[in-house]
Amino acid sequence: MAGVLGILDATSRLDVRRFLDEASAKLSHFEWYVTDQWCAPDAAVGLGRSGIGIFNKEAQPVVHEDGNLILFMAGEFYRTSELRQALEGRGYVSRDQSDPELALQAFCAYGEEFARHLQGAFVIAVYDVKQQRLTITNDRYGLYPLYYAHEGGRLAFAPEVKGVLCAPYVERKLNAVALAEYVRFQQLLGVKTFHEGIEQFPYASVGVFDLKNGDWKLRRYWDWDAIPDRNHI
């Protein structure tokens, strides 16, 4: 499955390059899959993406002109003209008209909840080098799956569970509650997976990981009750 992946370690004990290599290999279902990677030179931070090479064919990450923001993205945007005009009004000039560049400009303009201004199917990871902070967000329906494991000041994420399992700190332990729910309801409930410690990133959400203290915070930026009534229908 196409998506973004990465690992961050506040304890600086993990080999982030090894995780990226192993996870990218497991996520590349065919030899023509496209993968990109980036590792911070002075911190235990590794980010990347994996996909089929149809959307956003340009190499990633997209880097802010001052080198401080590193962005990886999977997916595409729709109806972007209004957003581009709004950003141009704020002084942002497009270089290549690509979706990843538009996402980076929106992040600069609107901050962590920039996904509110985006329409499409996407998952995005932005790392702030100076603040040592990672922001992950997705579209309103969570059309690009993302799984993560946060424990002991470490965060690993990938578009498939087997990618997260490449992190050495993630234990391969069956989630008995998830198994019982699947047997009873034929589906998993909430954000559970079959693995203890691995959860699915919820739709329309923003996750922020602070590398300085290892904290992980997750919140919604949109939900179904935000849709207004259509009484005339």
mmCIF file of C-alpha atoms in Angstrom:
data_model
loop_
_atom_site.group_PDB
_atom_site.id
_atom_site.type_symbol
_atom_site.label_atom_id
_atom_site.label_comp_id
_atom_site.label_asym_id
_atom_site.label_seq_id
_atom_site.Cartn_x
_atom_site.Cartn_y
_atom_site.Cartn_z
ATOM 1 C CA MET A 1 0.000 0.000 0.000
ATOM 2 C CA ALA A 2 1.287 3.461 -0.869
ATOM 3 C CA GLY A 3 1.962 5.797 2.023
ATOM 4 C CA VAL A 4 4.490 7.415 4.308
ATOM 5 C CA LEU A 5 6.728 5.706 6.829
ATOM 6 C CA GLY A 6 9.219 6.688 9.459
ATOM 7 C CA ILE A 7 10.764 6.223 12.846
ATOM 8 C CA LEU A 8 11.783 8.713 15.532
ATOM 9 C CA ASP A 9 13.610 7.901 18.750
ATOM 10 C CA ALA A 10 13.980 10.367 21.605
ATOM 11 C CA THR A 11 16.528 8.027 23.218
ATOM 12 C CA SER A 12 18.720 7.996 20.067
ATOM 13 C CA ARG A 13 19.371 4.266 20.392
ATOM 14 C CA LEU A 14 17.656 2.972 17.260
ATOM 15 C CA ASP A 15 19.225 2.522 13.832
ATOM 16 C CA VAL A 16 16.770 4.574 11.785
ATOM 17 C CA ARG A 17 18.418 3.810 8.445
ATOM 18 C CA ARG A 18 18.059 0.091 9.031
ATOM 19 C CA PHE A 19 14.359 0.522 9.807
ATOM 20 C CA LEU A 20 13.786 2.522 6.626
ATOM 21 C CA ASP A 21 15.586 -0.042 4.490
ATOM 22 C CA GLU A 22 13.753 -3.017 5.993
ATOM 23 C CA ALA A 23 10.326 -1.365 6.011
ATOM 24 C CA SER A 24 10.706 -0.060 2.449
ATOM 25 C CA ALA A 25 11.677 -3.543 1.263
ATOM 26 C CA LYS A 26 8.636 -5.132 2.908
ATOM 27 C CA LEU A 27 6.306 -2.477 1.493
ATOM 28 C CA SER A 28 7.635 -2.782 -2.068
ATOM 29 C CA HIS A 29 5.332 -5.471 -3.434
ATOM 30 C CA PHE A 30 6.787 -5.172 -6.938
ATOM 31 C CA GLU A 31 10.215 -4.210 -8.213
ATOM 32 C CA TRP A 32 8.815 -1.080 -9.861
ATOM 33 C CA TYR A 33 7.580 0.394 -6.574
ATOM 34 C CA VAL A 34 8.999 3.840 -5.808
ATOM 35 C CA THR A 35 10.651 4.544 -2.456
ATOM 36 C CA ASP A 36 12.296 7.673 -1.042
ATOM 37 C CA GLN A 37 14.140 8.134 2.251
ATOM 38 C CA TRP A 38 15.567 10.892 4.408
ATOM 39 C CA CYS A 39 17.523 10.719 7.664
ATOM 40 C CA ALA A 40 18.299 13.650 9.948
ATOM 41 C CA PRO A 41 22.066 14.186 10.220
ATOM 42 C CA ASP A 42 22.028 14.965 13.940
ATOM 43 C CA ALA A 43 18.997 13.136 15.370
ATOM 44 C CA ALA A 44 17.420 9.676 15.362
ATOM 45 C CA VAL A 45 14.832 10.588 12.730
ATOM 46 C CA GLY A 46 14.160 8.699 9.514
ATOM 47 C CA LEU A 47 11.299 9.367 7.117
ATOM 48 C CA GLY A 48 10.238 8.008 3.761
ATOM 49 C CA ARG A 49 7.467 7.038 1.398
ATOM 50 C CA SER A 50 6.542 4.019 -0.671
ATOM 51 C CA GLY A 51 4.197 3.883 -3.629
ATOM 52 C CA ILE A 52 3.416 2.800 -7.159
ATOM 53 C CA GLY A 53 4.888 5.886 -8.801
ATOM 54 C CA ILE A 54 1.710 7.292 -10.355
ATOM 55 C CA PHE A 55 0.918 10.260 -8.121
ATOM 56 C CA ASN A 56 3.663 12.761 -7.276
ATOM 57 C CA LYS A 57 6.371 11.189 -9.399
ATOM 58 C CA GLU A 58 8.927 13.793 -8.356
ATOM 59 C CA ALA A 59 11.514 12.686 -5.802
ATOM 60 C CA GLN A 60 10.760 13.416 -2.166
ATOM 61 C CA PRO A 61 11.146 14.831 0.410
ATOM 62 C CA VAL A 62 10.038 18.332 -0.437
ATOM 63 C CA VAL A 63 12.263 20.665 1.560
ATOM 64 C CA HIS A 64 11.483 24.236 2.545
ATOM 65 C CA GLU A 65 13.823 26.808 1.064
ATOM 66 C CA ASP A 66 15.443 27.404 4.457
ATOM 67 C CA GLY A 67 15.971 23.655 4.938
ATOM 68 C CA ASN A 68 13.941 23.542 8.144
ATOM 69 C CA LEU A 69 10.830 21.648 6.997
ATOM 70 C CA ILE A 70 10.967 18.153 5.501
ATOM 71 C CA LEU A 71 7.748 16.826 3.899
ATOM 72 C CA PHE A 72 6.724 13.423 2.590
ATOM 73 C CA MET A 73 3.321 12.848 1.037
ATOM 74 C CA ALA A 74 1.283 10.102 -0.608
ATOM 75 C CA GLY A 75 -1.938 10.841 -2.496
ATOM 76 C CA GLU A 76 -3.344 13.764 -4.424
ATOM 77 C CA PHE A 77 -5.396 16.951 -4.003
ATOM 78 C CA TYR A 78 -8.552 18.074 -5.813
ATOM 79 C CA ARG A 79 -9.912 21.546 -6.616
ATOM 80 C CA THR A 80 -6.777 23.410 -5.545
ATOM 81 C CA SER A 81 -7.277 26.726 -7.375
ATOM 82 C CA GLU A 82 -8.942 28.497 -4.452
ATOM 83 C CA LEU A 83 -6.259 27.356 -2.007
ATOM 84 C CA ARG A 84 -3.473 28.368 -4.375
ATOM 85 C CA GLN A 85 -4.989 31.833 -4.727
ATOM 86 C CA ALA A 86 -5.262 32.178 -0.955
ATOM 87 C CA LEU A 87 -1.626 31.178 -0.532
ATOM 88 C CA GLU A 88 -0.503 33.535 -3.272
ATOM 89 C CA GLY A 89 -2.316 36.294 -1.396
ATOM 90 C CA ARG A 90 -0.149 35.435 1.601
ATOM 91 C CA GLY A 91 2.994 35.730 -0.499
ATOM 92 C CA TYR A 92 3.641 32.067 -1.300
ATOM 93 C CA VAL A 93 4.848 31.547 -4.864
ATOM 94 C CA SER A 94 4.544 28.097 -6.452
ATOM 95 C CA ARG A 95 7.688 26.711 -8.045
ATOM 96 C CA ASP A 96 6.394 23.562 -9.719
ATOM 97 C CA GLN A 97 2.612 23.419 -9.041
ATOM 98 C CA SER A 98 2.994 19.991 -7.410
ATOM 99 C CA ASP A 99 0.761 18.698 -4.629
ATOM 100 C CA PRO A 100 3.633 18.141 -2.152
ATOM 101 C CA GLU A 101 4.803 21.723 -2.628
ATOM 102 C CA LEU A 102 1.231 22.952 -2.087
ATOM 103 C CA ALA A 103 1.032 20.897 1.106
ATOM 104 C CA LEU A 104 4.265 22.437 2.386
ATOM 105 C CA GLN A 105 3.022 25.945 1.659
ATOM 106 C CA ALA A 106 -0.269 25.202 3.409
ATOM 107 C CA PHE A 107 1.626 23.936 6.455
ATOM 108 C CA CYS A 108 3.692 27.118 6.550
ATOM 109 C CA ALA A 109 0.559 29.267 6.251
ATOM 110 C CA TYR A 110 -1.887 27.433 8.521
ATOM 111 C CA GLY A 111 0.197 25.355 10.917
ATOM 112 C CA GLU A 112 -0.490 21.865 12.208
ATOM 113 C CA GLU A 113 -4.158 21.787 11.155
ATOM 114 C CA PHE A 114 -3.392 22.708 7.552
ATOM 115 C CA ALA A 115 -5.273 19.632 6.344
ATOM 116 C CA ARG A 116 -8.507 21.531 7.002
ATOM 117 C CA HIS A 117 -7.703 23.505 3.860
ATOM 118 C CA LEU A 118 -6.909 20.487 1.687
ATOM 119 C CA GLN A 119 -9.311 18.424 -0.419
ATOM 120 C CA GLY A 120 -8.272 15.028 -1.638
ATOM 121 C CA ALA A 121 -7.000 11.618 -0.605
ATOM 122 C CA PHE A 122 -3.683 11.882 1.176
ATOM 123 C CA VAL A 123 -1.402 11.229 4.116
ATOM 124 C CA ILE A 124 1.361 13.707 4.933
ATOM 125 C CA ALA A 125 4.323 13.782 7.311
ATOM 126 C CA VAL A 126 6.166 17.049 8.041
ATOM 127 C CA TYR A 127 9.278 17.226 10.209
ATOM 128 C CA ASP A 128 10.401 20.537 11.711
ATOM 129 C CA VAL A 129 14.175 20.312 12.106
ATOM 130 C CA LYS A 130 14.578 23.234 14.524
ATOM 131 C CA GLN A 131 11.624 22.322 16.727
ATOM 132 C CA GLN A 132 12.384 18.591 16.419
ATOM 133 C CA ARG A 133 8.699 17.950 15.917
ATOM 134 C CA LEU A 134 6.880 15.663 13.495
ATOM 135 C CA THR A 135 3.345 16.349 12.288
ATOM 136 C CA ILE A 136 1.309 13.625 10.596
ATOM 137 C CA THR A 137 -2.108 14.243 9.064
ATOM 138 C CA ASN A 138 -4.512 12.607 6.625
ATOM 139 C CA ASP A 139 -7.679 13.300 4.674
ATOM 140 C CA ARG A 140 -11.166 13.378 6.163
ATOM 141 C CA TYR A 141 -11.909 9.728 5.408
ATOM 142 C CA GLY A 142 -8.517 8.180 6.073
ATOM 143 C CA LEU A 143 -8.299 6.775 2.552
ATOM 144 C CA TYR A 144 -4.568 6.095 2.898
ATOM 145 C CA PRO A 145 -4.061 3.619 5.758
ATOM 146 C CA LEU A 146 -1.407 4.398 8.346
ATOM 147 C CA TYR A 147 -0.391 2.330 11.368
ATOM 148 C CA TYR A 148 1.827 3.396 14.236
ATOM 149 C CA ALA A 149 3.404 2.262 17.496
ATOM 150 C CA HIS A 150 4.394 4.749 20.199
ATOM 151 C CA GLU A 151 6.256 3.491 23.237
ATOM 152 C CA GLY A 152 9.096 4.705 25.449
ATOM 153 C CA GLY A 153 9.746 7.933 23.551
ATOM 154 C CA ARG A 154 9.814 6.161 20.188
ATOM 155 C CA LEU A 155 7.404 6.361 17.270
ATOM 156 C CA ALA A 156 7.286 4.139 14.191
ATOM 157 C CA PHE A 157 4.676 4.366 11.430
ATOM 158 C CA ALA A 158 3.990 2.818 8.037
ATOM 159 C CA PRO A 159 1.080 2.187 5.630
ATOM 160 C CA GLU A 160 1.024 -1.513 6.571
ATOM 161 C CA VAL A 161 1.432 -3.241 9.929
ATOM 162 C CA LYS A 162 4.383 -5.279 8.679
ATOM 163 C CA GLY A 163 6.256 -2.021 8.143
ATOM 164 C CA VAL A 164 5.756 -0.990 11.772
ATOM 165 C CA LEU A 165 6.923 -4.444 12.887
ATOM 166 C CA CYS A 166 10.346 -3.618 11.420
ATOM 167 C CA ALA A 167 10.922 -1.369 14.451
ATOM 168 C CA PRO A 168 12.954 -3.488 16.933
ATOM 169 C CA TYR A 169 11.056 -2.192 19.965
ATOM 170 C CA VAL A 170 7.642 -3.336 18.652
ATOM 171 C CA GLU A 171 6.692 -6.669 20.181
ATOM 172 C CA ARG A 172 4.958 -9.303 18.039
ATOM 173 C CA LYS A 173 2.099 -9.989 20.437
ATOM 174 C CA LEU A 174 -1.466 -10.918 19.561
ATOM 175 C CA ASN A 175 -4.172 -8.477 20.628
ATOM 176 C CA ALA A 176 -6.681 -10.849 22.211
ATOM 177 C CA VAL A 177 -9.424 -8.209 22.424
ATOM 178 C CA ALA A 178 -9.113 -7.458 18.710
ATOM 179 C CA LEU A 179 -9.274 -11.172 17.924
ATOM 180 C CA ALA A 180 -12.428 -11.613 20.028
ATOM 181 C CA GLU A 181 -14.081 -8.629 18.318
ATOM 182 C CA TYR A 182 -13.223 -10.001 14.910
ATOM 183 C CA VAL A 183 -14.687 -13.405 15.718
ATOM 184 C CA ARG A 184 -17.890 -11.779 17.021
ATOM 185 C CA PHE A 185 -18.344 -8.881 14.579
ATOM 186 C CA GLN A 186 -16.185 -9.932 11.584
ATOM 187 C CA GLN A 187 -14.284 -6.673 11.823
ATOM 188 C CA LEU A 188 -11.964 -4.789 14.145
ATOM 189 C CA LEU A 189 -13.521 -1.973 16.166
ATOM 190 C CA GLY A 190 -12.009 1.455 16.589
ATOM 191 C CA VAL A 191 -8.295 1.810 15.871
ATOM 192 C CA LYS A 192 -7.229 -1.653 17.018
ATOM 193 C CA THR A 193 -5.069 -4.045 15.024
ATOM 194 C CA PHE A 194 -4.311 -7.701 15.651
ATOM 195 C CA HIS A 195 -1.023 -6.618 17.266
ATOM 196 C CA GLU A 196 -0.671 -5.254 20.785
ATOM 197 C CA GLY A 197 0.834 -1.767 20.705
ATOM 198 C CA ILE A 198 0.051 -1.064 17.043
ATOM 199 C CA GLU A 199 -2.928 1.140 16.226
ATOM 200 C CA GLN A 200 -4.448 2.548 13.081
ATOM 201 C CA PHE A 201 -4.118 6.285 12.572
ATOM 202 C CA PRO A 202 -7.709 7.607 12.656
ATOM 203 C CA TYR A 203 -9.316 9.569 9.846
ATOM 204 C CA ALA A 204 -9.190 13.383 9.764
ATOM 205 C CA SER A 205 -6.568 13.545 12.475
ATOM 206 C CA VAL A 206 -3.357 15.329 13.392
ATOM 207 C CA GLY A 207 -0.606 13.524 15.251
ATOM 208 C CA VAL A 208 2.351 15.420 16.692
ATOM 209 C CA PHE A 209 5.486 13.745 18.019
ATOM 210 C CA ASP A 210 7.962 15.847 20.029
ATOM 211 C CA LEU A 211 11.444 14.363 19.718
ATOM 212 C CA LYS A 212 12.744 16.390 22.665
ATOM 213 C CA ASN A 213 10.576 14.574 25.213
ATOM 214 C CA GLY A 214 9.104 11.659 23.246
ATOM 215 C CA ASP A 215 5.492 12.818 23.664
ATOM 216 C CA TRP A 216 2.850 11.821 21.109
ATOM 217 C CA LYS A 217 -0.442 13.710 20.846
ATOM 218 C CA LEU A 218 -3.333 12.827 18.551
ATOM 219 C CA ARG A 219 -6.467 14.853 17.828
ATOM 220 C CA ARG A 220 -9.203 15.200 15.227
ATOM 221 C CA TYR A 221 -9.418 18.262 13.011
ATOM 222 C CA TRP A 222 -12.785 17.240 11.488
ATOM 223 C CA ASP A 223 -15.634 14.812 12.139
ATOM 224 C CA TRP A 224 -18.952 13.847 10.603
ATOM 225 C CA ASP A 225 -20.993 16.287 12.671
ATOM 226 C CA ALA A 226 -19.158 19.111 10.887
ATOM 227 C CA ILE A 227 -21.250 18.398 7.780
ATOM 228 C CA PRO A 228 -24.110 20.939 7.725
ATOM 229 C CA ASP A 229 -27.726 19.888 7.343
ATOM 230 C CA ARG A 230 -29.119 19.805 3.822
ATOM 231 C CA ASN A 231 -32.799 20.386 4.577
ATOM 232 C CA HIS A 232 -33.675 20.982 0.940
ATOM 233 C CA ILE A 233 -32.647 17.437 -0.019
#
